[in-house]
Short mmCIF file of C-alpha atoms and ligand atoms in Angstrom, two decimals:
data_model
loop_
_atom_site.label_atom_id
_atom_site.label_comp_id
_atom_site.label_asym_id
_atom_site.label_seq_id
_atom_site.Cartn_x
_atom_site.Cartn_y
_atom_site.Cartn_z
CA MET C 1 25.50 20.14 -6.85
CA ARG C 2 24.10 20.99 -3.41
CA LYS C 3 26.80 22.02 -0.97
CA LEU C 4 27.74 18.98 1.10
CA GLU C 5 28.74 19.25 4.71
CA GLY C 6 32.19 17.94 5.66
CA CYS C 7 31.19 14.62 7.21
CA SER C 8 28.48 13.90 4.62
CA LEU C 9 31.07 14.51 1.99
CA ILE C 10 33.42 11.99 3.56
CA THR C 11 30.60 9.39 3.63
CA PHE C 12 29.82 10.19 0.05
CA TYR C 13 33.50 9.89 -0.87
CA ILE C 14 33.86 6.51 0.84
CA LEU C 15 30.72 5.19 -0.85
CA LEU C 16 31.98 6.42 -4.16
CA VAL C 17 35.44 4.87 -3.80
CA THR C 18 34.00 1.56 -2.60
CA GLY C 19 31.68 1.56 -5.58
CA LYS C 20 28.47 1.50 -3.47
CA LEU C 21 27.20 4.81 -4.72
CA SER C 22 27.11 5.86 -8.33
CA ALA C 23 26.72 9.38 -9.57
CA GLU C 24 24.03 8.08 -11.93
CA PHE C 25 20.43 9.06 -11.39
CA VAL C 26 17.31 7.20 -12.41
CA TYR C 27 15.51 10.47 -13.17
CA PRO C 28 18.51 12.68 -14.04
CA ASN C 29 16.53 15.63 -15.32
CA VAL C 30 14.46 16.01 -12.19
CA PHE C 31 16.08 14.32 -9.24
CA ASN C 32 19.82 14.83 -9.31
CA ASP C 33 20.83 15.80 -5.83
CA THR C 34 24.07 13.83 -5.65
CA LYS C 35 23.69 12.98 -2.01
CA ARG C 36 19.98 12.18 -2.04
CA ASP C 37 19.22 10.73 -5.47
CA SER C 38 22.35 8.80 -6.52
CA VAL C 39 21.90 5.09 -7.07
CA LEU C 40 23.09 3.05 -4.10
CA PHE C 41 24.63 -0.32 -4.88
CA GLY C 42 24.16 -3.02 -2.32
CA GLN C 43 21.99 -5.89 -1.30
CA PHE C 44 18.83 -6.29 0.71
CA PRO C 45 18.88 -8.44 3.86
CA GLU C 46 19.25 -12.14 3.12
CA ASP C 47 15.70 -13.12 4.05
CA PHE C 48 14.06 -10.12 2.35
CA MET C 49 10.55 -10.95 1.08
CA TRP C 50 10.11 -10.19 -2.62
CA GLY C 51 6.61 -10.40 -3.99
CA VAL C 52 3.82 -9.07 -6.12
CA ALA C 53 0.22 -8.38 -5.17
CA SER C 54 -3.27 -8.80 -6.53
CA SER C 55 -6.74 -8.85 -5.03
CA ALA C 56 -9.73 -11.14 -5.43
CA TYR C 57 -12.29 -8.88 -7.06
CA GLN C 58 -9.68 -7.33 -9.32
CA VAL C 59 -8.47 -10.60 -10.86
CA GLU C 60 -10.71 -13.58 -10.12
CA GLY C 61 -13.81 -13.03 -12.26
CA ALA C 62 -16.29 -15.96 -11.99
CA TRP C 63 -18.47 -13.56 -10.06
CA ASN C 64 -21.44 -15.92 -9.92
CA GLU C 65 -19.74 -19.32 -10.10
CA GLY C 66 -19.25 -21.97 -7.43
CA GLY C 67 -22.01 -20.56 -5.25
CA ARG C 68 -20.29 -17.19 -4.79
CA GLY C 69 -22.54 -14.55 -3.30
CA GLU C 70 -22.85 -10.98 -4.49
CA SER C 71 -20.35 -8.48 -3.13
CA ILE C 72 -20.66 -4.70 -2.94
CA TRP C 73 -18.42 -4.44 -5.97
CA ASP C 74 -20.76 -6.63 -8.07
CA SER C 75 -23.64 -4.47 -7.05
CA PHE C 76 -21.71 -1.19 -7.48
CA THR C 77 -20.32 -2.03 -10.92
CA HIS C 78 -23.64 -3.35 -12.17
CA ASN C 79 -25.62 -0.36 -11.00
CA SER C 80 -23.43 2.71 -10.66
CA ASP C 81 -22.26 5.34 -13.11
CA GLU C 82 -19.05 5.90 -11.14
CA ILE C 83 -17.04 3.31 -13.07
CA TYR C 84 -15.08 4.14 -16.17
CA ARG C 85 -16.92 2.77 -19.25
CA HIS C 86 -19.16 0.75 -16.90
CA ASP C 87 -16.39 -1.87 -16.64
CA ASN C 88 -16.80 -4.59 -14.03
CA GLY C 89 -15.00 -7.57 -12.51
CA ASP C 90 -17.41 -10.24 -13.80
CA ILE C 91 -14.58 -11.91 -15.70
CA ALA C 92 -11.59 -9.67 -14.91
CA CYS C 93 -8.36 -11.68 -15.49
CA ASP C 94 -10.34 -14.87 -15.01
CA SER C 95 -7.83 -16.00 -12.41
CA TYR C 96 -10.50 -18.32 -11.02
CA HIS C 97 -9.85 -20.50 -14.07
CA ASN C 98 -6.16 -19.61 -14.52
CA VAL C 99 -4.47 -20.55 -11.27
CA ASP C 100 -1.76 -22.57 -12.97
CA ARG C 101 -0.87 -19.76 -15.35
CA ASP C 102 -0.76 -17.20 -12.56
CA ILE C 103 1.58 -19.37 -10.54
CA ARG C 104 3.82 -19.89 -13.56
CA MET C 105 4.16 -16.11 -13.79
CA LEU C 106 5.24 -15.88 -10.17
CA LYS C 107 7.77 -18.64 -10.79
CA GLU C 108 9.04 -16.96 -13.94
CA MET C 109 9.98 -13.96 -11.80
CA GLY C 110 11.53 -16.11 -9.07
CA LEU C 111 9.41 -14.50 -6.35
CA THR C 112 9.44 -15.61 -2.75
CA HIS C 113 5.97 -14.27 -1.85
CA TYR C 114 2.56 -13.63 -3.40
CA ARG C 115 0.02 -11.29 -1.81
CA LEU C 116 -3.49 -12.32 -2.75
CA SER C 117 -6.85 -11.68 -1.16
CA ILE C 118 -9.77 -13.95 -0.39
CA SER C 119 -13.25 -13.04 -1.56
CA TRP C 120 -15.47 -13.15 1.53
CA SER C 121 -18.62 -13.81 -0.51
CA ARG C 122 -16.92 -16.66 -2.39
CA LEU C 123 -16.51 -18.45 0.94
CA ILE C 124 -19.62 -17.30 2.80
CA PRO C 125 -22.13 -16.12 0.20
CA ASP C 126 -24.33 -14.14 2.58
CA GLY C 127 -21.39 -12.97 4.67
CA ARG C 128 -22.32 -14.55 7.98
CA SER C 129 -24.03 -17.98 7.76
CA ILE C 130 -21.51 -20.55 8.84
CA ASN C 131 -23.80 -23.36 7.67
CA LYS C 132 -23.71 -21.99 4.12
CA ILE C 133 -19.96 -22.08 3.51
CA SER C 134 -19.26 -22.67 -0.16
CA ILE C 135 -17.25 -25.84 -0.73
CA PRO C 136 -16.18 -24.79 -4.26
CA GLY C 137 -14.93 -21.55 -2.70
CA ILE C 138 -12.85 -23.42 -0.13
CA ASN C 139 -11.57 -25.74 -2.85
CA TYR C 140 -10.53 -22.85 -5.05
CA TYR C 141 -8.36 -21.23 -2.38
CA ASN C 142 -6.99 -24.59 -1.27
CA TYR C 143 -5.90 -25.29 -4.82
CA LEU C 144 -4.29 -21.85 -5.15
CA ILE C 145 -2.49 -22.03 -1.80
CA ASP C 146 -1.38 -25.64 -2.27
CA ASN C 147 0.13 -24.79 -5.62
CA LEU C 148 1.91 -21.74 -4.25
CA VAL C 149 3.43 -23.81 -1.47
CA GLU C 150 4.40 -26.48 -3.98
CA ALA C 151 6.16 -23.75 -6.01
CA ASN C 152 7.97 -22.51 -2.88
CA ILE C 153 6.09 -19.23 -2.95
CA ILE C 154 4.83 -18.04 0.41
CA PRO C 155 1.26 -16.72 0.44
CA ILE C 156 0.49 -13.41 2.14
CA VAL C 157 -3.28 -13.42 2.42
CA THR C 158 -5.49 -10.38 2.77
CA LEU C 159 -8.88 -11.07 4.27
CA TYR C 160 -10.54 -7.88 3.13
CA ASN C 161 -9.61 -6.04 -0.05
CA TRP C 162 -12.78 -3.89 -0.22
CA ASP C 163 -15.29 -6.59 -1.28
CA LEU C 164 -17.93 -6.84 1.44
CA PRO C 165 -20.76 -9.33 0.86
CA GLN C 166 -23.73 -7.31 -0.41
CA ALA C 167 -26.03 -8.97 2.15
CA LEU C 168 -24.03 -7.27 4.93
CA GLU C 169 -24.06 -3.94 3.17
CA LYS C 170 -27.86 -4.08 3.16
CA GLU C 171 -27.60 -4.00 6.96
CA GLY C 172 -25.29 -0.97 6.92
CA GLY C 173 -21.93 -2.57 6.04
CA TRP C 174 -18.96 -1.06 7.88
CA ILE C 175 -21.18 1.61 9.41
CA ASN C 176 -23.03 -1.11 11.34
CA ASN C 177 -21.07 -2.64 14.19
CA ALA C 178 -22.90 -5.94 13.66
CA THR C 179 -20.52 -6.40 10.74
CA LEU C 180 -17.74 -7.03 13.28
CA SER C 181 -19.11 -10.41 14.34
CA ALA C 182 -19.63 -11.42 10.70
CA PHE C 183 -16.02 -10.48 9.93
CA LEU C 184 -14.83 -12.53 12.85
CA THR C 185 -16.78 -15.56 11.61
CA TYR C 186 -15.22 -15.12 8.19
CA ALA C 187 -11.72 -14.68 9.61
CA VAL C 188 -12.09 -17.86 11.66
CA VAL C 189 -13.24 -19.79 8.58
CA CYS C 190 -10.11 -18.58 6.77
CA PHE C 191 -7.75 -19.36 9.66
CA GLN C 192 -9.30 -22.82 10.15
CA ASN C 193 -9.03 -23.75 6.51
CA PHE C 194 -5.80 -22.08 5.39
CA ALA C 195 -3.61 -21.04 8.33
CA ASP C 196 -1.66 -24.29 8.18
CA ARG C 197 -0.09 -23.00 4.93
CA VAL C 198 -0.43 -19.23 5.25
CA PRO C 199 2.12 -17.58 7.53
CA TYR C 200 1.13 -13.94 6.83
CA TRP C 201 -2.34 -12.49 7.25
CA ILE C 202 -3.43 -8.96 6.40
CA THR C 203 -6.82 -8.30 7.94
CA PHE C 204 -7.62 -5.15 5.94
CA ASN C 205 -6.13 -3.59 2.86
CA GLU C 206 -6.09 0.22 2.83
CA PRO C 207 -9.06 1.03 5.07
CA TYR C 208 -8.50 4.75 4.39
CA MET C 209 -9.56 4.10 0.79
CA PHE C 210 -12.81 2.28 1.38
CA CYS C 211 -13.77 4.33 4.44
CA VAL C 212 -13.19 7.76 2.86
CA HIS C 213 -14.19 6.92 -0.70
CA GLY C 214 -16.70 4.11 -0.05
CA TYR C 215 -18.57 5.58 2.94
CA GLY C 216 -17.57 9.21 2.40
CA ASN C 217 -17.53 10.73 -1.05
CA GLY C 218 -19.00 7.62 -2.69
CA SER C 219 -16.55 7.09 -5.55
CA LEU C 220 -15.84 3.51 -4.42
CA ALA C 221 -18.29 0.80 -3.34
CA PRO C 222 -20.67 0.83 -1.61
CA GLY C 223 -20.90 4.46 -2.70
CA THR C 224 -23.06 5.57 0.19
CA GLY C 225 -22.01 9.08 0.97
CA ASP C 226 -21.95 10.75 4.34
CA PRO C 227 -18.60 12.49 3.95
CA GLY C 228 -18.70 14.05 7.42
CA SER C 229 -19.28 10.94 9.54
CA GLY C 230 -19.22 7.85 7.31
CA PRO C 231 -15.42 7.56 7.07
CA TYR C 232 -14.95 7.81 10.84
CA GLN C 233 -17.70 5.33 11.71
CA CYS C 234 -16.33 2.90 9.14
CA ALA C 235 -12.77 3.24 10.45
CA ASN C 236 -13.89 2.79 14.04
CA ASN C 237 -15.52 -0.53 13.20
CA VAL C 238 -12.67 -1.66 10.97
CA ILE C 239 -10.07 -1.02 13.69
CA ARG C 240 -12.14 -3.00 16.18
CA ALA C 241 -12.73 -5.80 13.65
CA HIS C 242 -8.99 -5.96 13.00
CA ALA C 243 -8.29 -6.26 16.73
CA LEU C 244 -10.93 -8.98 17.09
CA ALA C 245 -9.37 -11.04 14.31
CA TYR C 246 -5.89 -10.48 15.73
CA HIS C 247 -6.83 -11.67 19.22
CA THR C 248 -8.69 -14.65 17.83
CA TYR C 249 -5.62 -15.72 15.87
CA ASP C 250 -3.55 -15.16 19.01
CA ASP C 251 -5.85 -17.18 21.22
CA HIS C 252 -6.65 -20.09 18.94
CA PHE C 253 -4.18 -20.38 16.06
CA ARG C 254 -0.84 -18.80 16.89
CA ARG C 255 0.49 -21.65 18.99
CA ARG C 256 -0.23 -24.15 16.23
CA PHE C 257 0.79 -22.14 13.19
CA ASN C 258 3.03 -19.35 14.45
CA GLY C 259 1.96 -16.95 11.70
CA LYS C 260 1.94 -13.16 11.66
CA VAL C 261 -1.14 -10.97 11.52
CA GLY C 262 -1.16 -7.31 10.54
CA LEU C 263 -2.89 -4.84 8.28
CA ASN C 264 -2.02 -2.68 5.31
CA LEU C 265 -2.31 1.11 5.55
CA ASN C 266 -2.08 3.81 2.89
CA PHE C 267 0.93 5.98 3.33
CA ASP C 268 1.71 8.23 0.41
CA TRP C 269 4.13 10.86 1.65
CA TYR C 270 3.02 14.42 2.43
CA GLU C 271 5.81 16.93 1.99
CA PRO C 272 5.28 20.55 3.11
CA LYS C 273 4.67 22.71 0.04
CA ASN C 274 7.21 25.15 1.38
CA VAL C 275 9.54 23.53 3.90
CA LEU C 276 10.40 26.94 5.33
CA ASN C 277 6.78 27.83 6.01
CA ILE C 278 5.66 26.61 9.43
CA SER C 279 1.99 26.32 8.46
CA ASP C 280 2.90 24.08 5.51
CA VAL C 281 5.09 21.97 7.79
CA THR C 282 2.16 21.63 10.19
CA ALA C 283 -0.24 20.88 7.34
CA ALA C 284 1.97 18.02 6.15
CA GLU C 285 2.29 16.55 9.63
CA THR C 286 -1.46 16.83 10.19
CA ALA C 287 -2.09 15.11 6.87
CA ARG C 288 0.21 12.22 7.85
CA GLN C 289 -1.72 11.79 11.08
CA PHE C 290 -5.08 11.89 9.30
CA LEU C 291 -3.95 9.37 6.69
CA LEU C 292 -1.76 6.93 8.60
CA GLY C 293 -2.03 7.93 12.26
CA TRP C 294 -5.82 7.48 12.07
CA PHE C 295 -5.29 3.69 12.03
CA ALA C 296 -1.69 3.28 13.15
CA HIS C 297 -1.86 5.42 16.28
CA PRO C 298 -4.53 3.23 17.94
CA ILE C 299 -3.05 -0.06 16.76
CA PHE C 300 0.68 0.58 17.20
CA LEU C 301 0.76 3.21 19.94
CA ASN C 302 -1.98 3.75 22.49
CA GLY C 303 -5.36 2.42 21.41
CA ASP C 304 -6.61 5.88 20.50
CA TYR C 305 -6.70 8.34 17.60
CA PRO C 306 -3.99 10.99 17.24
CA ASP C 307 -4.63 14.11 19.32
CA VAL C 308 -4.63 16.36 16.27
CA MET C 309 -7.54 14.38 14.77
CA LYS C 310 -9.50 14.45 18.00
CA THR C 311 -9.02 18.21 18.34
CA LEU C 312 -9.67 19.26 14.76
CA ILE C 313 -12.69 17.03 14.17
CA ARG C 314 -14.27 18.02 17.47
CA GLU C 315 -13.75 21.74 16.86
CA GLN C 316 -15.17 21.58 13.37
CA SER C 317 -18.10 19.33 14.35
CA LEU C 318 -19.19 21.80 17.04
CA GLN C 319 -18.83 24.73 14.66
CA GLN C 320 -20.98 22.85 12.15
CA GLY C 321 -23.79 22.41 14.66
CA TYR C 322 -23.17 18.82 15.79
CA ASN C 323 -23.56 18.18 19.54
CA ILE C 324 -20.54 15.93 19.71
CA SER C 325 -17.50 15.16 17.59
CA ARG C 326 -18.09 13.24 14.38
CA LEU C 327 -15.07 11.15 15.36
CA PRO C 328 -16.32 8.32 17.60
CA GLU C 329 -14.55 7.57 20.86
CA PHE C 330 -13.17 4.20 21.88
CA THR C 331 -14.08 2.96 25.35
CA THR C 332 -11.23 2.11 27.71
CA GLU C 333 -11.94 -1.56 27.20
CA GLN C 334 -11.85 -1.15 23.41
CA LYS C 335 -8.56 0.73 23.62
CA ASP C 336 -7.00 -2.09 25.61
CA ARG C 337 -8.12 -4.58 22.98
CA ILE C 338 -6.76 -2.47 20.11
CA ILE C 339 -3.25 -1.67 21.36
CA LYS C 340 -0.43 -3.73 19.89
CA THR C 341 -2.51 -5.85 17.57
CA SER C 342 -0.15 -6.07 14.64
CA ASP C 343 2.91 -8.23 14.09
CA PHE C 344 4.18 -6.07 11.22
CA PHE C 345 3.51 -2.65 9.75
CA GLY C 346 2.05 -2.99 6.24
CA ILE C 347 2.04 0.06 4.00
CA SER C 348 1.00 0.96 0.48
CA HIS C 349 2.98 3.78 -1.01
CA TYR C 350 2.59 5.09 -4.55
CA THR C 351 3.39 8.79 -4.63
CA THR C 352 4.17 12.02 -2.79
CA LYS C 353 1.97 15.09 -2.49
CA LEU C 354 2.59 18.61 -1.30
CA ALA C 355 0.57 19.78 1.67
CA SER C 356 -0.49 23.27 2.60
CA VAL C 357 -3.31 24.68 4.67
CA LEU C 358 -6.78 24.83 3.18
CA MET C 359 -8.05 28.37 3.07
CA HIS C 360 -11.76 28.80 3.83
CA PRO C 361 -13.35 31.97 2.59
CA ASP C 362 -15.69 33.24 5.35
CA ASP C 363 -18.83 32.81 3.30
CA ASP C 364 -17.92 29.28 2.22
CA ILE C 365 -20.66 26.77 3.04
CA VAL C 366 -18.67 23.74 3.91
CA THR C 367 -19.63 20.10 3.55
CA PRO C 368 -17.93 18.30 6.43
CA SER C 369 -15.39 15.81 5.14
CA TRP C 370 -12.10 14.08 5.96
CA SER C 371 -10.01 16.50 3.88
CA HIS C 372 -11.82 19.52 5.28
CA ASP C 373 -11.30 18.24 8.84
CA ALA C 374 -7.61 17.77 8.04
CA ASN C 375 -7.44 21.35 6.75
CA LEU C 376 -5.55 19.94 3.84
CA GLN C 377 -4.81 21.47 0.46
CA GLU C 378 -3.00 18.95 -1.74
CA SER C 379 -0.87 19.78 -4.75
CA VAL C 380 2.16 18.46 -6.63
CA ASN C 381 5.36 19.94 -7.94
CA ALA C 382 4.86 20.42 -11.68
CA SER C 383 8.39 19.20 -12.41
CA TRP C 384 7.85 15.76 -10.87
CA PRO C 385 7.54 13.06 -13.55
CA LYS C 386 3.97 12.15 -14.46
CA THR C 387 2.52 8.66 -14.52
CA ASN C 388 0.35 7.58 -17.38
CA SER C 389 -2.96 8.42 -15.72
CA LEU C 390 -1.54 11.68 -14.34
CA SER C 391 -3.11 10.91 -10.97
CA ASN C 392 0.17 10.07 -9.24
CA ARG C 393 3.59 11.67 -9.68
CA VAL C 394 6.85 9.75 -9.47
CA VAL C 395 8.82 10.94 -6.43
CA PRO C 396 11.19 8.16 -5.32
CA TRP C 397 12.69 9.96 -2.32
CA GLY C 398 9.19 10.20 -0.82
CA ILE C 399 9.15 6.52 0.10
CA ARG C 400 12.40 6.90 2.05
CA LYS C 401 10.99 9.82 4.01
CA ALA C 402 7.81 7.84 4.67
CA LEU C 403 9.85 4.91 5.99
CA GLN C 404 12.01 7.15 8.18
CA TRP C 405 8.88 8.75 9.59
CA ILE C 406 7.31 5.39 10.48
CA LYS C 407 10.52 4.29 12.16
CA LYS C 408 10.54 7.38 14.35
CA GLU C 409 6.83 7.63 15.04
CA TYR C 410 6.16 3.95 15.79
CA ASN C 411 9.39 2.77 17.43
CA ASN C 412 11.04 1.03 14.54
CA PRO C 413 8.49 -1.66 13.61
CA ALA C 414 9.05 -4.38 11.00
CA ILE C 415 7.68 -2.77 7.84
CA LEU C 416 6.24 -4.73 4.95
CA ILE C 417 5.72 -2.64 1.82
CA THR C 418 2.62 -4.37 0.56
CA GLY C 419 1.87 -2.14 -2.40
CA ASN C 420 4.07 0.00 -4.62
CA GLY C 421 3.80 0.41 -8.37
CA VAL C 422 2.81 2.60 -11.25
CA ASP C 423 0.33 2.67 -14.09
CA THR C 424 1.76 2.92 -17.58
CA SER C 425 0.47 3.21 -21.13
CA GLY C 426 0.26 -0.56 -21.38
CA ALA C 427 3.25 -1.05 -23.71
CA ILE C 428 5.17 -4.30 -23.37
CA ASP C 429 8.44 -2.40 -23.23
CA ASP C 430 7.51 -0.43 -20.12
CA GLN C 431 10.74 1.39 -19.26
CA ASP C 432 8.72 3.86 -17.21
CA ARG C 433 7.74 1.05 -14.82
CA VAL C 434 11.31 -0.33 -14.82
CA ASN C 435 12.58 3.11 -13.81
CA TYR C 436 9.91 3.53 -11.17
CA ILE C 437 10.59 0.18 -9.50
CA LYS C 438 14.34 0.67 -9.75
CA ALA C 439 14.20 4.12 -8.18
CA TYR C 440 11.69 3.25 -5.45
CA THR C 441 13.38 0.01 -4.39
CA ASN C 442 16.72 1.81 -4.37
CA GLU C 443 15.28 4.33 -1.92
CA VAL C 444 14.05 1.42 0.19
CA LEU C 445 17.59 0.04 0.18
CA LYS C 446 18.91 3.43 1.35
CA ALA C 447 16.31 3.44 4.14
CA ILE C 448 17.50 0.01 5.28
CA GLU C 449 21.24 0.54 4.90
CA ASP C 450 21.67 4.19 5.76
CA ASP C 451 18.72 4.95 8.03
CA GLY C 452 18.39 1.61 9.81
CA VAL C 453 14.71 1.22 8.93
CA ASN C 454 13.51 -2.34 9.45
CA VAL C 455 11.90 -3.07 6.07
CA VAL C 456 11.29 -6.82 5.77
CA GLY C 457 9.68 -7.10 2.36
CA TYR C 458 8.35 -5.44 -0.75
CA THR C 459 5.52 -6.40 -3.11
CA VAL C 460 4.83 -4.71 -6.43
CA TRP C 461 1.32 -3.72 -7.30
CA SER C 462 0.60 -5.59 -9.46
CA LEU C 463 1.24 -9.05 -10.84
CA MET C 464 -0.84 -8.21 -13.91
CA ASP C 465 -3.21 -5.62 -15.30
CA SER C 466 -6.55 -5.95 -13.57
CA PHE C 467 -9.80 -4.21 -12.73
CA GLU C 468 -8.73 -0.90 -11.19
CA TRP C 469 -11.91 0.01 -9.33
CA ASP C 470 -13.48 3.28 -10.51
CA PHE C 471 -10.91 3.45 -13.33
CA GLY C 472 -12.11 0.11 -14.73
CA TYR C 473 -9.51 -1.45 -17.01
CA SER C 474 -8.09 1.89 -18.11
CA LEU C 475 -5.13 1.78 -15.68
CA LYS C 476 -2.36 -0.70 -16.42
CA TYR C 477 -0.40 -1.60 -13.30
CA GLY C 478 0.76 -5.07 -14.35
CA LEU C 479 4.22 -6.53 -14.64
CA TYR C 480 2.30 -8.76 -17.04
CA ARG C 481 0.00 -7.42 -19.69
CA VAL C 482 -3.45 -9.03 -19.86
CA ASP C 483 -5.32 -9.14 -23.13
CA PHE C 484 -8.86 -8.49 -21.93
CA SER C 485 -10.26 -9.12 -25.40
CA SER C 486 -9.01 -12.70 -25.56
CA ASP C 487 -11.06 -15.59 -24.19
CA ASP C 488 -8.20 -16.91 -22.11
CA ARG C 489 -7.17 -13.44 -20.88
CA ALA C 490 -3.69 -14.08 -22.31
CA ARG C 491 -0.83 -12.81 -20.17
CA THR C 492 2.45 -11.44 -21.59
CA PRO C 493 5.46 -10.39 -19.50
CA ARG C 494 6.51 -6.78 -19.81
CA SER C 495 10.12 -5.53 -19.62
CA SER C 496 9.42 -4.69 -15.97
CA ALA C 497 8.76 -8.37 -15.19
CA GLN C 498 12.21 -9.17 -16.52
CA PHE C 499 13.78 -6.31 -14.60
CA TYR C 500 12.01 -7.30 -11.38
CA ALA C 501 13.12 -10.93 -11.79
CA GLN C 502 16.72 -9.73 -12.00
CA LEU C 503 16.35 -7.47 -8.98
CA VAL C 504 14.92 -10.38 -6.99
CA GLU C 505 17.60 -12.78 -8.18
CA GLU C 506 20.40 -10.39 -7.27
CA ASN C 507 18.58 -9.37 -4.09
CA GLY C 508 19.43 -5.77 -4.82
CA PHE C 509 21.69 -3.67 -6.94
CA LYS C 510 25.01 -5.26 -7.77
CA SER C 511 27.90 -2.97 -8.39
CA SER C 512 28.66 -4.97 -11.53
CA ALA C 513 25.49 -3.41 -12.86
CA CYS C 514 27.11 -0.09 -12.00
CA LEU C 515 26.56 2.24 -14.87
CA ILE C 516 29.41 4.43 -13.90
CA THR C 517 32.49 3.83 -16.05
CA SER C 518 36.05 3.78 -14.68
CA SER C 519 36.97 6.98 -16.45
CA LYS C 520 33.89 8.76 -15.06
CA LYS C 521 34.74 7.37 -11.65
CA LEU C 522 38.28 8.69 -11.91
CA THR C 523 37.07 12.12 -12.93
CA LEU C 524 34.66 12.15 -10.00
CA LEU C 525 37.38 11.07 -7.62
CA ILE C 526 39.61 13.89 -8.77
CA ILE C 527 36.83 16.47 -8.48
CA THR C 528 35.80 15.17 -5.06
CA SER C 529 39.40 15.19 -3.83
CA ILE C 530 39.84 18.81 -4.90
CA TYR C 531 36.55 19.73 -3.28
CA LEU C 532 37.44 17.85 -0.12
CA TYR C 533 40.80 19.58 0.03
CA HIS C 534 39.17 22.98 -0.22
CA VAL C 535 36.40 22.26 2.27
CA LEU C 536 38.37 20.47 4.96
CA ILE C 537 42.04 21.27 4.62
CA ASP C 538 42.34 24.68 3.00
CA PRO C 539 38.88 26.28 3.35
O1 LIG Q 1 -5.70 -1.37 -7.28
C1 LIG Q 1 -5.31 -0.89 -6.09
C2 LIG Q 1 -5.30 -1.93 -5.02
O2 LIG Q 1 -6.49 -2.63 -4.94
C3 LIG Q 1 -5.01 -1.31 -3.73
N1 LIG Q 1 -3.80 -0.53 -3.77
C4 LIG Q 1 -3.72 0.43 -4.82
C5 LIG Q 1 -3.94 -0.24 -6.13
C6 LIG Q 1 -3.71 0.72 -7.27
O3 LIG Q 1 -4.58 1.78 -7.25
#
């Protein structure tokens, strides 16, 4: 047991006696720091939002039905070799034809919220022609939203979950600032048709992902790679498009519908590889600014990118022979439009990584890129539990650190955790996912109760197995299993769906579920009392 300081020990003792804290651990062989990793019993705030998430291209299918236009993901999956087994979202979970079943699943888990996304090209096939709006597209989302409302499930709607209409990509996509006006047209169509029933809007989901991987290294659609500049040009336009949509909602819809508009940003936690090494501490902080600060600093703080990004990218651009920084600058007018354009702070958090400084051998010929600009060397601790795909490790305490950091950095905003989950082998009895959700939500509870972080909701990624981008159908993130070989894409609840339903029903962790037995508790009380006596009274 790590040595506890006097006052922490008293807190620990009180929590133990009152039955709020158990000396049980969700991952006992790896994370067993009594103070940090013990299960905390308690409840989430009364109006806490409990949900699950999905996105249009990943679940809908019906890629060419109802007048839907082609999106970059149709084009990418049909033409690229980047996708596992050449899978695609042509049918996916066929949610386009399974609305009733999907809503039954949400009801089965007793959820209060469902985060879904709208397919831009299903509504406006060519991305921008207002006179070509697809009526079947509007009808589909009306049916889905109406039925959610009828089931008392509040929709959280994402406008853009990576699926740009292909017609706009042909003109440069997010690299072309003409895409901003098309996005605004699309956002207005969505607000006009659905805002009467949708109180939460997410303009963009995880722009880091599609800017760095879509317009940088090319592993996601549209797969056009200019790793040195593409990500920054994309992000610049996305931030401005977000602000445009926000102001338009403010000016024309807020008074009538009183909804909230925000965006969803990636924030896996970066921990210094060696917390005692100052360059690792700096590397981790720089990585946080490059990942989250890139978008959050302009939108939540001052309309501009973090200083560390401006400095590093400029320095490296000049060294690489560019005349100016590869990071675009916002004009004063743009900055004013960008500041404070989010009503909540949406984050996706899946894992934690270790950060250290990237070493460049002198003779290294470097391709400019986001990770090179950030000077970032990522690694993991080999002891951290693996997920099925090995790509992410399970590090529950990372989410609490991430939440604490947001609170401090951005003046305690209302945080909505819009994506958190894990891929498993696909088994119906998915205890690994149960453990992951239990441990991560428990850390969220600690952040709320002990650190005063204002977390307002949590949605699991994902409602069901779906098309996982470049991994095709090989990653299984679903609380429900989907049988992709059956015509009706049959859905079956996993153990995690049952566990999540209980968590939602109890709105937290009841001490009756306390795994700690009375005799264990007594033993712990005796040991703690002896320890307390020696530390405080007779040191
Ligand atoms: O599948 C994605 C989703 O579209 C965005 N958040 C992460 C998920 C899992 O990788």
